[in-house]
CSV table of C-alpha atoms in Angstrom, one decimal:
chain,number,residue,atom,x,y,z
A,237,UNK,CA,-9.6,-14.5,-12.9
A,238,UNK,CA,-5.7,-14.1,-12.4
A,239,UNK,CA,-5.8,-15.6,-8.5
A,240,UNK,CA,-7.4,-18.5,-10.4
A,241,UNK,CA,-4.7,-19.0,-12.9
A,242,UNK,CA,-1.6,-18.0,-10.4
A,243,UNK,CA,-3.0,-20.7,-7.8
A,244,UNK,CA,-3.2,-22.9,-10.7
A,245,UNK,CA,0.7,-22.4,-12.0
A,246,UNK,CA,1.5,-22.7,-8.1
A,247,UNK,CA,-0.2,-25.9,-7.8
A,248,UNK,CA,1.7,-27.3,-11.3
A,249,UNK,CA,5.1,-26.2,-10.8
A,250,UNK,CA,5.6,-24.9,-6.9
A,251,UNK,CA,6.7,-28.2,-5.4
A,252,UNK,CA,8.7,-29.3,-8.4
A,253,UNK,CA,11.0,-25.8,-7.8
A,254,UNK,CA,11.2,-26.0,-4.4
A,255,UNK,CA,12.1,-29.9,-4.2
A,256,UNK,CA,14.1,-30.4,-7.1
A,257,UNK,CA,15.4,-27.1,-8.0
A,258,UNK,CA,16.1,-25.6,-4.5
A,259,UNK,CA,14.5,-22.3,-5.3
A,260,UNK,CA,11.3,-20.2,-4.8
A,261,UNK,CA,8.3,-19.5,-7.3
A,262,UNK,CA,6.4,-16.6,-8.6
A,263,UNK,CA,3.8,-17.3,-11.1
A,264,UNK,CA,3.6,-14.4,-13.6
A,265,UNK,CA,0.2,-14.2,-15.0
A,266,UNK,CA,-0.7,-11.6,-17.6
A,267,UNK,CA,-4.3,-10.7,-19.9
A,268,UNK,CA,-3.5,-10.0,-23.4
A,269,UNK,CA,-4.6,-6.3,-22.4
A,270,UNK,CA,-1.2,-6.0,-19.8
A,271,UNK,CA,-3.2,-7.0,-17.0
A,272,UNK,CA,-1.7,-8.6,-14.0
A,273,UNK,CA,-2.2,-10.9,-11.8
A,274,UNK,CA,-1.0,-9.5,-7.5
A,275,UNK,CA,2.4,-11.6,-7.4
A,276,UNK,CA,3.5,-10.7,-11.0
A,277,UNK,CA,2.3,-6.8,-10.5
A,278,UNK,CA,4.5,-7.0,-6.5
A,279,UNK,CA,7.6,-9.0,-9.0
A,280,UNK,CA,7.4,-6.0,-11.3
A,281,UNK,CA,7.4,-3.5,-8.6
A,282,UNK,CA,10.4,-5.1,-6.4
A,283,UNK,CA,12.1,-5.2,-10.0
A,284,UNK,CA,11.3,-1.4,-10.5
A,285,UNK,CA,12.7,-0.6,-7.1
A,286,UNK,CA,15.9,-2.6,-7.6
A,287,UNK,CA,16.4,-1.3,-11.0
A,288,UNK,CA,15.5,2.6,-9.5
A,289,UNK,CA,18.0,2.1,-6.7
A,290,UNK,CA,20.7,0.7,-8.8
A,291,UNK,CA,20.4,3.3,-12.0
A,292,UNK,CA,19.7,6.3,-9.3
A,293,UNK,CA,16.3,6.6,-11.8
A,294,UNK,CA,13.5,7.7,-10.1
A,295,UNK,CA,10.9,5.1,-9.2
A,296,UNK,CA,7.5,7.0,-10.8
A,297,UNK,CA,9.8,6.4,-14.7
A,298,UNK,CA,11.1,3.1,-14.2
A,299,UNK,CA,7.7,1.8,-13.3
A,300,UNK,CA,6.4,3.4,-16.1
A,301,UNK,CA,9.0,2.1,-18.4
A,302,UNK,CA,8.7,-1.2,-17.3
A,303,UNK,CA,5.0,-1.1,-17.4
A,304,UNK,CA,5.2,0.4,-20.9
A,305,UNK,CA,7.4,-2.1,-21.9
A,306,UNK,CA,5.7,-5.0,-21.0
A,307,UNK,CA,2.4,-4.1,-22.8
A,308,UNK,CA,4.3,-3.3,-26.0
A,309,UNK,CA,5.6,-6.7,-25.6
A,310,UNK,CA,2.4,-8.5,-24.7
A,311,UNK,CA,1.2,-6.8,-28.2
A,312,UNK,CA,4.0,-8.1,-30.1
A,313,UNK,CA,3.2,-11.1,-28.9
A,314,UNK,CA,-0.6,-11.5,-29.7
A,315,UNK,CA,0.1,-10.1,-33.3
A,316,UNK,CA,3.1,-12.6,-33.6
A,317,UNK,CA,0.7,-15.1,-32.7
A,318,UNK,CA,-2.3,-14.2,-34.8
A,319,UNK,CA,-0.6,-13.1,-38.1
A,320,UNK,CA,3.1,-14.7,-37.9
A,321,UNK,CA,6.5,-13.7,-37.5
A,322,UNK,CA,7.5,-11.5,-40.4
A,323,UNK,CA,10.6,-10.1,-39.9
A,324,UNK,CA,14.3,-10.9,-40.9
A,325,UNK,CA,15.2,-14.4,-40.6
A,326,UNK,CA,18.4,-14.4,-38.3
A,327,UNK,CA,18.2,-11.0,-37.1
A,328,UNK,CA,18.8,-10.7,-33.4
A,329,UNK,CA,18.0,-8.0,-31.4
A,330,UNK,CA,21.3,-6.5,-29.5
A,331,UNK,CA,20.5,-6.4,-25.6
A,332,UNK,CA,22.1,-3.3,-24.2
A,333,UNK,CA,23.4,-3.3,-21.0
A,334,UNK,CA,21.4,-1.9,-17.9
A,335,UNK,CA,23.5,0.6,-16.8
A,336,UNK,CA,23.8,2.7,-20.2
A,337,UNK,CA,20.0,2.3,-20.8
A,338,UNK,CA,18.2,6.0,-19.4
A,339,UNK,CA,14.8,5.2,-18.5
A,340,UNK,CA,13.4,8.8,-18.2
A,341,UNK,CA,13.1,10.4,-21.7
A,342,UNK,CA,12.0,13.4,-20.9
A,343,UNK,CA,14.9,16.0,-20.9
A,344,UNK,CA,16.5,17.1,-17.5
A,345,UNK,CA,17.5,20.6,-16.9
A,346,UNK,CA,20.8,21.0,-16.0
């Protein structure tokens, strides 16, 4: 199902990117459930490694995080789309930067 639906994107939007915008492509495709398609679940690990090797996190949490994260949002999104937006009108959510955000919650012994 997702090889389908990535070789689909890649036949849509590949050429455009690499002609006109002078850059590579990676179709993300995703189930509802956090499934993922092989390119998006290699994108998600190289971006876990880079953010382990840049945060001196261990890999094993920042893939979790990540992984955790992105379901959570998938969620949001399928309710946002089934039942409406209902929060704040105006309220946006403050991004914190990277290298103050801890990705293991667990306590460390010290």
């Amino acid at each position: 199902m997702y090889h389908c639906h990535e070789q689909e994107k890649k036949r849509k939007y590949n050429a455009r990117v690499v002609h006109i915008e002078k850059a590579t492509f990676t179709p993300l495709v995703f189930s509802t459930t956090g499934g993922m398609g092989n390119e998006a679940a290699k994108f998600y690990n190289h971006l876990a490694d880079k953010i382990s090797r840049r945060t001196g996190q261990r890999y094993s949490d920042v893939i979790a995080f990540v992984r955790r994260r992105l379901r959570f949002d998938l969620l949001k999104t399928c309710i946002i789309s089934l039942r409406g937006y209902r929060g704040k009108p105006g309220r946006a959510r403050e991004a914190s930067e990277m290298s103050n955000l801890d990705i293991n919650l667990r306590p460390q012994a010290t």
